[in-house]
Short mmCIF file of C-alpha atoms and ligand atoms in Angstrom, two decimals:
data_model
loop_
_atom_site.label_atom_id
_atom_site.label_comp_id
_atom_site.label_asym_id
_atom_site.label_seq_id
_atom_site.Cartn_x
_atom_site.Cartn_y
_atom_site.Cartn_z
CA UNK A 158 15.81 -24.39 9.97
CA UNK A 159 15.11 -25.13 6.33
CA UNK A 160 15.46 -21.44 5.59
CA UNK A 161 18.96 -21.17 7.38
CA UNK A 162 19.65 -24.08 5.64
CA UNK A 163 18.80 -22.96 2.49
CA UNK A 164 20.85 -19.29 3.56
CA UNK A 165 23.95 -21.45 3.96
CA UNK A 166 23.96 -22.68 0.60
CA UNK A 167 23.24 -19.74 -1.01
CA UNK A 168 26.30 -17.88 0.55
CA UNK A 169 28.52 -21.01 -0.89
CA UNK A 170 26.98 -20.84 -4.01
CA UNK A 171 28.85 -24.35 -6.05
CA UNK A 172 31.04 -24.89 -2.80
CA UNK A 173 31.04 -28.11 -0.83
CA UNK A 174 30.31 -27.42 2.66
CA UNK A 175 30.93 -29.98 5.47
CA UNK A 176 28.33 -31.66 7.69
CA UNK A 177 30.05 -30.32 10.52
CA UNK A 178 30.08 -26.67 9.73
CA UNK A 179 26.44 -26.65 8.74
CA UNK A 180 25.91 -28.60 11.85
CA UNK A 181 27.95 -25.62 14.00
CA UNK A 182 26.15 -22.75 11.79
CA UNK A 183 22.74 -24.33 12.95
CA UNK A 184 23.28 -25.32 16.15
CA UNK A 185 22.02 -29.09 15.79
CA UNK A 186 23.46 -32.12 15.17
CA UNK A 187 24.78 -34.02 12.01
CA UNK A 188 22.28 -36.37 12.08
CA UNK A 189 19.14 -33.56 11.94
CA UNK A 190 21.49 -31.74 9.25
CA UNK A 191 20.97 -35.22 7.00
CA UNK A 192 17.30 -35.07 7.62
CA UNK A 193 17.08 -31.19 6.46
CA UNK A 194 19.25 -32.46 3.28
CA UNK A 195 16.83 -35.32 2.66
CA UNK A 196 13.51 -32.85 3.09
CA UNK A 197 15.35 -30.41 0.67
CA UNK A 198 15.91 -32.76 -2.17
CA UNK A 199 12.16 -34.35 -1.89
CA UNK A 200 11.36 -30.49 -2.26
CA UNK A 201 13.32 -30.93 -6.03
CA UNK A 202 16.28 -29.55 -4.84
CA UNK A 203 19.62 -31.27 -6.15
CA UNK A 204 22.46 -31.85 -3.85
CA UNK A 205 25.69 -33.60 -4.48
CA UNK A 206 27.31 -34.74 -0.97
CA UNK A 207 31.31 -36.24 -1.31
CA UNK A 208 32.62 -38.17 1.42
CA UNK A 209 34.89 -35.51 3.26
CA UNK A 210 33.57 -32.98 1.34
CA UNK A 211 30.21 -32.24 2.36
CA UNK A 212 27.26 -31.10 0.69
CA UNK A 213 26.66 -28.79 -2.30
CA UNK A 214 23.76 -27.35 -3.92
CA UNK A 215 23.59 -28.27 -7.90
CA UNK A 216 20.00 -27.06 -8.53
CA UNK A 217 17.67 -24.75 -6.82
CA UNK A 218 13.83 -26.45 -6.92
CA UNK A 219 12.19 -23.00 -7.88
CA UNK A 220 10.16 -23.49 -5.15
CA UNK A 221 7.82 -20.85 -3.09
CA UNK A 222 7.24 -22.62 -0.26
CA UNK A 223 7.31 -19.99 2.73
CA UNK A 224 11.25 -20.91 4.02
CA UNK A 225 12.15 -20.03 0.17
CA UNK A 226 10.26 -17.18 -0.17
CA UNK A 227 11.92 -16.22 3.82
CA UNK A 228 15.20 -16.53 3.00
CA UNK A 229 15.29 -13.47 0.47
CA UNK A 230 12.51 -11.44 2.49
CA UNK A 231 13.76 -7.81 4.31
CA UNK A 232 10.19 -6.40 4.99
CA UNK A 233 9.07 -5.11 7.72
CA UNK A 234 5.82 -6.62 8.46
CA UNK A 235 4.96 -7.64 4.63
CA UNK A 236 4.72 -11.66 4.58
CA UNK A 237 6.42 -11.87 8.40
CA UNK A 238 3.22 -14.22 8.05
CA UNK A 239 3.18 -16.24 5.50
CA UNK A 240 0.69 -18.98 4.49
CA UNK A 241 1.84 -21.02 1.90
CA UNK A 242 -0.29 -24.31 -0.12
CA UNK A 243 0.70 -26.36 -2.73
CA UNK A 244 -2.95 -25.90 -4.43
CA UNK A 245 -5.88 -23.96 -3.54
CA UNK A 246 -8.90 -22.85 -5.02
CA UNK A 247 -8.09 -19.31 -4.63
CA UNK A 248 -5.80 -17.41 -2.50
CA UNK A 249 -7.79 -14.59 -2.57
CA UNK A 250 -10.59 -16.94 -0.73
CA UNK A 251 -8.25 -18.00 2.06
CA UNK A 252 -7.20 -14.45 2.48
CA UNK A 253 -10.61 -12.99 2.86
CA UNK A 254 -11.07 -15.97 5.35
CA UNK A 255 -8.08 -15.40 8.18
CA UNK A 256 -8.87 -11.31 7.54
CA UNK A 257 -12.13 -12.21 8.77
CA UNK A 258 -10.98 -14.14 11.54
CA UNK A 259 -8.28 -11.20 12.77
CA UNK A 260 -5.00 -11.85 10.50
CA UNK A 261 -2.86 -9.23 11.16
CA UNK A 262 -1.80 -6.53 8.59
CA UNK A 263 0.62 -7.54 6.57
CA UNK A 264 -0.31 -11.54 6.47
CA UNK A 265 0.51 -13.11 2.56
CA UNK A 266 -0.94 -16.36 1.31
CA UNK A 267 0.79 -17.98 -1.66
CA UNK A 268 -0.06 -20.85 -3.59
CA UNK A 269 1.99 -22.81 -6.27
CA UNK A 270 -1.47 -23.79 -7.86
CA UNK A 271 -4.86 -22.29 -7.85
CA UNK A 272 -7.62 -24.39 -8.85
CA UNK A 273 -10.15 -21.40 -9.32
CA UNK A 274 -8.14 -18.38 -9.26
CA UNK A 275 -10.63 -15.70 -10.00
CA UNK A 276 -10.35 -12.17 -12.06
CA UNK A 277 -12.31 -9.14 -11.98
CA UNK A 278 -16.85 -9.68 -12.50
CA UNK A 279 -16.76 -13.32 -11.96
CA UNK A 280 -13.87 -13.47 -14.57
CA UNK A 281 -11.73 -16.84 -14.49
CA UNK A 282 -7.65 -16.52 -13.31
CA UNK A 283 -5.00 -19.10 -14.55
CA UNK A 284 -2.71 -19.85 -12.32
CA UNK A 285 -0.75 -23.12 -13.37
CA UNK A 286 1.68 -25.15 -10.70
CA UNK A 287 5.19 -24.53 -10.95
CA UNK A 288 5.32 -21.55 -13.19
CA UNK A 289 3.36 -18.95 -11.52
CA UNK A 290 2.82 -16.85 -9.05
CA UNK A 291 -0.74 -16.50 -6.91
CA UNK A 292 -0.94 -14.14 -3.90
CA UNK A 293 -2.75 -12.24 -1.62
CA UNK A 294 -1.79 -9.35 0.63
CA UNK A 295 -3.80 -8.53 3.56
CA UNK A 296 -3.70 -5.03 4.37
CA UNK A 297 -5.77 -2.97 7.24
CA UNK A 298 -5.05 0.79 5.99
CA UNK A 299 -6.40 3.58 7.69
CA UNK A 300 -8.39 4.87 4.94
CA UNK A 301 -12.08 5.13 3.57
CA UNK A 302 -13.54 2.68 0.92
CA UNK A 303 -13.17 4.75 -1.92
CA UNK A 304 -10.02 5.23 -1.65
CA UNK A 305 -8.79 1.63 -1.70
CA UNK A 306 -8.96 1.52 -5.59
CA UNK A 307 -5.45 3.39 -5.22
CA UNK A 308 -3.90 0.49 -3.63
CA UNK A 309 -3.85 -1.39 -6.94
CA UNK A 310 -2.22 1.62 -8.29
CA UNK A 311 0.56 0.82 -5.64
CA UNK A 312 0.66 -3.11 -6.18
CA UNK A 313 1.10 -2.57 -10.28
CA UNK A 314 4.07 -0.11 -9.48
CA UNK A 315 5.69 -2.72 -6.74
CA UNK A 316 5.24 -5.47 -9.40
CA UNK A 317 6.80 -3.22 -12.41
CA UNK A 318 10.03 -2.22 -10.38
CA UNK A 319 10.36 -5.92 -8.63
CA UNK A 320 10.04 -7.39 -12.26
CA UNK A 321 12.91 -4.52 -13.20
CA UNK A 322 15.15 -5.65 -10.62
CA UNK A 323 14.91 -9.27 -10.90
CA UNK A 324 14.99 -9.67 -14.78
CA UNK A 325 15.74 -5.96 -16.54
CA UNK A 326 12.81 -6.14 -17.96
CA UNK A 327 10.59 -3.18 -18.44
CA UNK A 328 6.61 -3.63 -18.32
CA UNK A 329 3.82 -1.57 -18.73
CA UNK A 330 0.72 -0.92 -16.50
CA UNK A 331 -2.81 -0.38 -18.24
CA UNK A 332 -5.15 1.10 -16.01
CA UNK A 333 -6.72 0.11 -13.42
CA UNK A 334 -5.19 -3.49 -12.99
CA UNK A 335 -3.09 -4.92 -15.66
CA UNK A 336 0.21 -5.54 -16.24
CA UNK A 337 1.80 -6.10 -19.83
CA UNK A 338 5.23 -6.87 -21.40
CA UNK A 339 5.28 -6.28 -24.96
CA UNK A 340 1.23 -5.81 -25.37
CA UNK A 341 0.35 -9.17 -24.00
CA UNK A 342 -0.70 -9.84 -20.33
CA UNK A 343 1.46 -11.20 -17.46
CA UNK A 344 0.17 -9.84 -14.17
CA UNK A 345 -3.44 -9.25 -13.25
CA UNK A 346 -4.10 -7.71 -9.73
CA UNK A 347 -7.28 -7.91 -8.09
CA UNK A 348 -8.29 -5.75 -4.91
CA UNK A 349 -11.21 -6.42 -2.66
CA UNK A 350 -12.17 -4.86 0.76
CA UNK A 351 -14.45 -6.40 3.77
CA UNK A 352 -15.73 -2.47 4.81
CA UNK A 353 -18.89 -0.70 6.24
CA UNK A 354 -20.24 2.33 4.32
CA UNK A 355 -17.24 4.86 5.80
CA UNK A 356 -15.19 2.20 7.32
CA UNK A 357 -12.68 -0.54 5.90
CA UNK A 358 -11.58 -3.92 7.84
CA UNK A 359 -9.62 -4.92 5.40
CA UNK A 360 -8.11 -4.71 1.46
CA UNK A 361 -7.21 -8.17 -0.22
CA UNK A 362 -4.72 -7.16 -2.78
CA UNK A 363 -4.61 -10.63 -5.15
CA UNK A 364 -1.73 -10.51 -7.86
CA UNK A 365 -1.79 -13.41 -10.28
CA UNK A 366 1.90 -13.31 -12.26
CA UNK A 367 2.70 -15.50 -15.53
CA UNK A 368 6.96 -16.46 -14.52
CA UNK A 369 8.07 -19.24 -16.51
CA UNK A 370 5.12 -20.91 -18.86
CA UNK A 371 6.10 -21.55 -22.14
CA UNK A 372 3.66 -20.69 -24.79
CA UNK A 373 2.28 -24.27 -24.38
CA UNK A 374 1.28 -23.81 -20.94
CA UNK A 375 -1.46 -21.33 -22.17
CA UNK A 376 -4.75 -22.80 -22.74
CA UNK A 377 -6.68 -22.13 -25.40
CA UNK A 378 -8.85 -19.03 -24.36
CA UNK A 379 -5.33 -16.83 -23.04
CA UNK A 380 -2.81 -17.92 -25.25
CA UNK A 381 -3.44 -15.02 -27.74
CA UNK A 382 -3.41 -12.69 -25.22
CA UNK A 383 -1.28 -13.81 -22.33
CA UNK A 384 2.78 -13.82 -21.87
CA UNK A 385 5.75 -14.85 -19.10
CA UNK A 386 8.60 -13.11 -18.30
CA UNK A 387 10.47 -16.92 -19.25
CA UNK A 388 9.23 -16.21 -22.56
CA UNK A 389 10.01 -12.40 -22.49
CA UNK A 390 13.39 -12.66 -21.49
CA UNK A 391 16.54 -13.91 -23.09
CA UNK A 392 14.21 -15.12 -26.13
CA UNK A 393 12.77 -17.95 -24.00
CA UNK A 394 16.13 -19.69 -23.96
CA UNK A 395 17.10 -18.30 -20.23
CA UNK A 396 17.03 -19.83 -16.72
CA UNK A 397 13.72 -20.01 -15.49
CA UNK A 398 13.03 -17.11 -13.13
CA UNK A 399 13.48 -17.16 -9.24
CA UNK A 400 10.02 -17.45 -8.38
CA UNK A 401 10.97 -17.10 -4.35
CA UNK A 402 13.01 -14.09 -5.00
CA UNK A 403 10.91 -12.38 -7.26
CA UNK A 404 7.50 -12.59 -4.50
CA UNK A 405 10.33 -11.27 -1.62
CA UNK A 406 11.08 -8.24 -4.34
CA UNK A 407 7.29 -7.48 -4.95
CA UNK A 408 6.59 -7.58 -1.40
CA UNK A 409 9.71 -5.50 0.08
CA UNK A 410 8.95 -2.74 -3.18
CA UNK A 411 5.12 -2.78 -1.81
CA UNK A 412 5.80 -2.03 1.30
CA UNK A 413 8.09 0.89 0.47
CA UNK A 414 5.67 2.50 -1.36
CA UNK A 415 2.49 1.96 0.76
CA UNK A 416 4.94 3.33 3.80
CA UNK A 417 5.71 6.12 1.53
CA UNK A 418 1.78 6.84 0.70
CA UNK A 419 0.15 6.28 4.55
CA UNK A 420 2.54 9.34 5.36
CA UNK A 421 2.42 11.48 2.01
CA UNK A 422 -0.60 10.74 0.40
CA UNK A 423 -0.66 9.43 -3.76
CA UNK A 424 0.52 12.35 -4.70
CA UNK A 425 3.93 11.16 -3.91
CA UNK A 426 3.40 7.39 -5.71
CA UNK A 427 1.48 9.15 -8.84
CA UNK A 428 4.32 10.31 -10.91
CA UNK A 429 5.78 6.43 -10.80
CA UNK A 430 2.62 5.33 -11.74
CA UNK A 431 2.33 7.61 -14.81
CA UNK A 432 5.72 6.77 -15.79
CA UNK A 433 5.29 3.51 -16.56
CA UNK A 434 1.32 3.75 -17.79
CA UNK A 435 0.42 2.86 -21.15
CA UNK A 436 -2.85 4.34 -20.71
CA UNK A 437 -3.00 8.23 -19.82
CA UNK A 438 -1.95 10.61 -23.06
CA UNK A 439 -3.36 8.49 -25.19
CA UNK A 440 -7.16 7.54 -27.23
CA UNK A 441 -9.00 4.99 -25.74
CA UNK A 442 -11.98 2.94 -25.54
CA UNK A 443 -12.95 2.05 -22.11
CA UNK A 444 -15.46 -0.85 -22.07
CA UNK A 445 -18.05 -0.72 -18.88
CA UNK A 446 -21.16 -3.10 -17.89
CA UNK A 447 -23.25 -0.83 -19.80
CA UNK A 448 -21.26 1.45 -21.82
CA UNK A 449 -18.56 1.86 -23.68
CA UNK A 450 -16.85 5.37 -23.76
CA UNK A 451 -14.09 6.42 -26.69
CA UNK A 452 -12.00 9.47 -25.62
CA UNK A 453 -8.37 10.83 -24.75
CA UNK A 454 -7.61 9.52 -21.62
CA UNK A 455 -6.08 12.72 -19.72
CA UNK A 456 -4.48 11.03 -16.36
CA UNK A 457 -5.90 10.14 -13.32
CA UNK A 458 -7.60 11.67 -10.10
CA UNK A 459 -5.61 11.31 -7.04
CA UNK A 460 -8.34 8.95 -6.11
CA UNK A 461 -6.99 6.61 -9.05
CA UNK A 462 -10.06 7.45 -10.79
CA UNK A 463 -9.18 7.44 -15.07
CA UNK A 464 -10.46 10.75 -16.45
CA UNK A 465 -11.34 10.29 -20.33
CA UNK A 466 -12.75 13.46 -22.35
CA UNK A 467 -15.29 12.00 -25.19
CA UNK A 468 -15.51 14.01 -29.06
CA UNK A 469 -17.94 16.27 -27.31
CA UNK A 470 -15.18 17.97 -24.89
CA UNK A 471 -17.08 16.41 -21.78
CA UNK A 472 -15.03 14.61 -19.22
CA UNK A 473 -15.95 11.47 -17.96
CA UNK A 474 -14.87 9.73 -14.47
CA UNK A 475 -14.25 6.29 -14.86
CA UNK A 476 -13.97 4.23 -11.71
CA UNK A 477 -13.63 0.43 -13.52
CA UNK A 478 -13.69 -0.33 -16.64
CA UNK A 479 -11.81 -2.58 -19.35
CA UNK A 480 -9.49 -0.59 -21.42
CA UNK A 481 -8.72 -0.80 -25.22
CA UNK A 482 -5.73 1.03 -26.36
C1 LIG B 745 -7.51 -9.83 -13.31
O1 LIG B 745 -8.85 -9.85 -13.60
O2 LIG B 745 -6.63 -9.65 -14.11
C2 LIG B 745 -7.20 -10.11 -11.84
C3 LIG B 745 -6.47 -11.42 -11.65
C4 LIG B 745 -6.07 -11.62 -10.21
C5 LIG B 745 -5.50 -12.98 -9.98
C6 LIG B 745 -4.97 -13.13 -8.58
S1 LIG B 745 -4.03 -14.57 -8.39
C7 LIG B 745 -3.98 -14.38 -6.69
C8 LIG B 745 -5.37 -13.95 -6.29
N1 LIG B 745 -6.23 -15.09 -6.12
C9 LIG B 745 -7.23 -15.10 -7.00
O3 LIG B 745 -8.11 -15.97 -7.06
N2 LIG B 745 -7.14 -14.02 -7.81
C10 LIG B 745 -6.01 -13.19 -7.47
P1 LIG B 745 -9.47 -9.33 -14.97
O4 LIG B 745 -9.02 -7.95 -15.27
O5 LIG B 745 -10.93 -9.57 -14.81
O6 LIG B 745 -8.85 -10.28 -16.07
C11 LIG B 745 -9.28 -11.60 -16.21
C12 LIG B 745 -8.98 -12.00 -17.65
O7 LIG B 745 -7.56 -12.16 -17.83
C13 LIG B 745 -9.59 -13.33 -18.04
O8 LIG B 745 -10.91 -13.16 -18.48
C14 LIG B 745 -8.65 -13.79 -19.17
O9 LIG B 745 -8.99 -13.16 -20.39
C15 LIG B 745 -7.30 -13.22 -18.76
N3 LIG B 745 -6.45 -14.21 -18.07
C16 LIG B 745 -6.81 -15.22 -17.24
N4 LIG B 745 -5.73 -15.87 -16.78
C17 LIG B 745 -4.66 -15.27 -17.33
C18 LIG B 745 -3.26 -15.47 -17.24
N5 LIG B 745 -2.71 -16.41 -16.48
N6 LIG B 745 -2.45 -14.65 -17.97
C19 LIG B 745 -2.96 -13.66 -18.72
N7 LIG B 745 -4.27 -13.43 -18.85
C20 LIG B 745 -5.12 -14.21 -18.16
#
């Protein structure tokens, strides 16, 4: 109801609308169309009501709770299921949780904080109320383990062109799982499978997105390193960005592309990928567990493994790694 609710609005964008037309468009009665109105401005959203008038919407909240996230969604199956919490520890835990207990392809958590939002090796994830976006995709491809690593290949092009779309801006993917705009990170995606040696139950695709921080919002440790599209765009002086819209976008620009690669393979998804890659064509340093390798990075394997050639002409296979450009 909130969602139709929230539909209504949105297709009277600064229009009053009468009680008794929302009331018809519903189906319910003016009375339950109050309590809706009441439920939508403790959510933070600001309505002006005028007596023979109606109701009109002043301020969205910016919220992503899962009737604002449904009201801009056209997937097919991609967040049809969505969980949504205010705060979590880590989406990616909850997610790993219902796969386990038989969540359906195509089930999305999303959280508005995460309390222990985690990165690659252990690695810490900050994911700050209000500004961000945490979420995890549960996926059940038909494919064997090793070639999962290639659905993080998808996820960074279905945040690039979803990050186009909503705000022109243009980012850049550094193998295997970051995202930057203007050298600095803003999206970190983080895939995990529940699998048997030649057999996988699931892939837990996690993307962790920096939308409107200011630079304040940055603790510390990140705030060197890590940037928002808020403070990318418009020189920080902008509308803060529709978080709801913008997690609808990623998902409906996922599924596209992971329709497009069950049928035709990577092959199909590759050139994307390379087009907006800031690391193939170019020398870098690519820092493992034990090694570190410094070479010309000549593309990737169809796999999504990162080929480097070292000073000595031999060609190494890289299958994780943190790059330095
Ligand atoms: C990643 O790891 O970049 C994967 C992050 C995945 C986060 C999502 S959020 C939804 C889902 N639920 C989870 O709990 N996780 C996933 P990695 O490549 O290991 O990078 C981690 C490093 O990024 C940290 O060591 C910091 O240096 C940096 N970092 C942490 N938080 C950041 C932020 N908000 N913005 C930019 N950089 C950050």
């Amino acid at each position: 109801m909130k969602e139709q609710l929230l539909k209504i609005f949105q297709d009277h964008q600064g229009e009053y609308i009468s009680g008794e037309k929302i009331s018809q468009e519903l189906g319910c009665s003016r009375t339950a169309v109050w309590k809706h109105i009441e439920e939508l401005r403790k959510n933070g959203y600001q309505l002006d009501s005028a007596p023979r008038k109606g109701y009109r919407m002043v301020m969205r909240a910016n919220g992503i709770h899962t009737h604002e996230i449904k009201q801009y969604l056209t997937t097919k199956f991609l967040g049809r299921e969505l969980t949504y919490f205010d705060a979590t520890e880590s989406t990616q835990q909850i997610a790993h949780k219902l796969a386990q207990d038989g969540a359906e392809e195509g089930h999305v958590v999303v959280a508005n904080e995460q309390t222990k939002g985690k990165g690659r090796l252990g690695r810490v994830w900050h994911s700050r109320s209000n500004t961000s976006i945490s979420m995890s995709m549960i996926l059940r491809p038909p494919l064997p383990p090793q070639k999962t690593p290639q659905l993080t290949l998808l996820a960074a092009v279905a945040v690039v062109q979803a990050i186009k779309k909503n705000t022109g801006l243009q980012c850049e993917i550094k193998w295997p799982n970051d995202i930057l705009l203007k050298g600095k990170k803003l999206v970190g995606i983080l895939t995990e499978m529940q699998a048997d040696p030649d057999l996988v139950h699931s892939v837990i695709i996690g993307i962790g997105l920096n939308v409107n921080q200011t630079s304040e919002d940055f603790g510390e440790d990140i705030a060197h390193l890590a940037t928002s599209l808020h403070l990318e765009k418009d020189g920080a002086s902008g509308e803060p960005v529709d978080r709801a819209r913008l997690i609808a976008d990623i998902l409906l620009e996922f599924e596209e592309l992971y329709e497009e690669y069950l049928e035709n393979g990577f092959q199909s998804i590759r050139p994307l990928w390379e087009s907006y890659s800031i690391s193939v064509g170019t020398y870098i340093y690519a820092r493992m567990i034990k090694d570190v390798i410094y070479g010309y990075a000549k593309g990737i394997t169809d796999d999504g493994v990162l080929l480097v050639e070292d000073e000595s002409g031999k060609t190494h296979h890289i299958y994780s790694a943190d790059i330095e450009i």
